[in-house]
CSV table of C-alpha atoms in Angstrom, one decimal:
chain,number,residue,atom,x,y,z
P,122,MET,CA,0.0,0.0,0.0
P,123,THR,CA,1.4,3.4,-1.0
P,124,LEU,CA,0.6,6.4,1.1
P,125,MET,CA,0.1,9.6,-0.8
P,126,ALA,CA,1.9,12.7,0.6
P,127,ALA,CA,-0.1,15.5,2.0
P,128,PRO,CA,-0.1,18.6,-0.1
P,129,PRO,CA,2.3,21.3,0.9
P,130,ALA,CA,1.0,24.4,2.7
P,131,SER,CA,1.2,26.5,-0.5
P,132,THR,CA,-1.0,24.0,-2.4
P,133,LYS,CA,-3.5,24.0,0.4
P,134,THR,CA,-3.7,27.8,0.3
P,135,SER,CA,-3.9,27.8,-3.5
P,136,LEU,CA,-6.7,25.2,-3.5
P,137,GLN,CA,-8.8,27.2,-1.0
P,138,GLN,CA,-8.3,30.4,-3.1
P,139,ARG,CA,-9.1,28.8,-6.4
P,140,LEU,CA,-12.2,27.1,-5.2
P,141,SER,CA,-13.4,30.3,-3.4
P,142,ALA,CA,-12.9,32.4,-6.5
P,143,HIS,CA,-14.6,29.8,-8.7
P,144,ALA,CA,-17.6,29.6,-6.3
P,145,ARG,CA,-18.0,33.4,-6.3
P,146,ALA,CA,-17.9,33.6,-10.1
P,147,HIS,CA,-20.1,30.6,-10.9
P,148,TRP,CA,-22.2,29.5,-7.9
P,149,PRO,CA,-24.3,32.4,-6.6
P,150,GLN,CA,-26.2,30.0,-4.4
P,151,LEU,CA,-23.1,29.6,-2.2
P,152,ALA,CA,-21.9,32.2,0.3
P,153,GLY,CA,-18.5,30.5,0.1
P,154,VAL,CA,-16.6,27.2,0.3
P,155,THR,CA,-14.6,25.7,3.1
P,156,VAL,CA,-11.7,23.3,2.5
P,157,ARG,CA,-10.3,21.2,5.3
P,158,PHE,CA,-7.4,18.8,4.9
P,159,ARG,CA,-6.6,15.4,6.3
P,160,GLY,CA,-3.5,13.7,4.9
P,161,ALA,CA,-3.7,13.6,1.1
P,162,PHE,CA,-7.4,14.5,1.1
P,163,ALA,CA,-9.2,17.9,0.9
P,164,TYR,CA,-12.8,17.9,2.0
P,165,VAL,CA,-14.9,20.7,0.4
P,166,GLN,CA,-18.1,22.1,1.9
P,167,GLY,CA,-20.4,24.7,0.5
P,168,GLU,CA,-21.5,27.5,2.8
P,169,LEU,CA,-25.1,28.5,2.2
P,170,PRO,CA,-26.4,32.1,2.7
P,171,ASP,CA,-28.4,30.9,5.8
P,172,GLY,CA,-25.3,29.7,7.5
P,173,ASP,CA,-25.8,26.0,6.8
P,174,THR,CA,-23.1,23.9,5.3
P,175,LEU,CA,-23.4,21.3,2.5
P,176,PRO,CA,-20.7,18.6,2.0
P,177,LEU,CA,-19.8,18.6,-1.7
P,178,MET,CA,-16.8,16.5,-2.4
P,179,ARG,CA,-13.4,15.1,-1.4
P,180,LEU,CA,-10.3,15.7,-3.5
P,181,ARG,CA,-7.2,13.5,-3.4
P,182,TYR,CA,-3.8,15.1,-3.8
P,183,GLY,CA,-1.7,13.2,-6.3
P,184,GLY,CA,1.4,15.4,-6.4
P,185,SER,CA,0.1,18.2,-8.6
P,186,ALA,CA,-1.8,21.4,-7.6
P,187,ALA,CA,-3.6,21.3,-10.9
P,188,ARG,CA,-4.9,17.7,-10.9
P,189,TRP,CA,-6.8,16.2,-8.1
P,190,GLY,CA,-8.7,12.9,-7.7
P,191,PHE,CA,-12.4,13.4,-7.3
P,192,ALA,CA,-15.0,11.8,-5.0
P,193,MET,CA,-18.6,13.0,-4.8
P,194,TYR,CA,-20.3,13.3,-1.4
P,195,LEU,CA,-23.4,11.1,-1.4
P,196,ALA,CA,-26.0,12.2,1.1
P,197,SER,CA,-27.7,8.8,0.7
P,198,LYS,CA,-24.5,7.1,2.0
P,199,ASP,CA,-23.3,10.0,4.2
P,200,GLY,CA,-20.0,9.4,2.6
P,201,TYR,CA,-17.8,9.9,-0.4
P,202,GLU,CA,-17.6,7.8,-3.5
P,203,ASP,CA,-15.0,8.0,-6.3
P,204,ALA,CA,-16.7,9.7,-9.3
P,205,VAL,CA,-16.0,10.5,-12.9
P,206,LEU,CA,-15.8,14.2,-13.9
P,207,PRO,CA,-17.8,15.4,-16.9
P,208,THR,CA,-14.5,15.2,-18.8
P,209,GLY,CA,-14.6,11.4,-18.4
P,210,ALA,CA,-11.6,11.4,-16.0
P,211,PHE,CA,-11.4,10.4,-12.4
P,212,ALA,CA,-9.0,13.3,-11.8
P,213,GLY,CA,-8.8,16.8,-13.0
P,214,LEU,CA,-9.0,20.5,-12.2
P,215,PRO,CA,-10.5,21.2,-8.8
P,216,GLU,CA,-12.8,23.8,-10.4
P,217,ASP,CA,-14.3,21.1,-12.6
P,218,ALA,CA,-14.9,18.9,-9.6
P,219,LEU,CA,-16.6,21.8,-7.8
P,220,ASP,CA,-18.9,22.4,-10.8
P,221,CYS,CA,-19.8,18.7,-10.9
P,222,ALA,CA,-20.6,18.4,-7.2
P,223,ALA,CA,-22.3,21.8,-6.9
P,224,GLY,CA,-24.3,21.1,-10.0
P,225,LEU,CA,-25.7,17.9,-8.4
P,226,TYR,CA,-26.8,19.6,-5.2
P,227,LEU,CA,-27.5,23.1,-6.3
P,228,GLY,CA,-28.6,22.8,-9.9
P,229,ASP,CA,-27.5,24.8,-12.9
P,230,PRO,CA,-26.6,28.4,-11.8
P,231,THR,CA,-27.7,29.8,-15.1
P,232,LEU,CA,-31.3,28.8,-14.8
């Protein structure tokens, strides 16, 4: 079993900034996003305007700040399950992962 390294502090900061900026630009239903880290994983929650939080996804650091593994939060399981991004890949840009997860729980922001 190979353990993945935790992302460096600069990557953690960058991920929070990237996802926050993307949420502000594309997801008006969210007041913000919170990212917490545990080992190689980043857990992303959406902050709703009423103060509630919504678990969205888990990202897995694989050595690159630009490419993260993706697992969707499934409310029915109260857990995370590896998922495929709309690109057909299991890993990609964190912004694409946010769009996929937020789209499931919040719907299309352009409607």
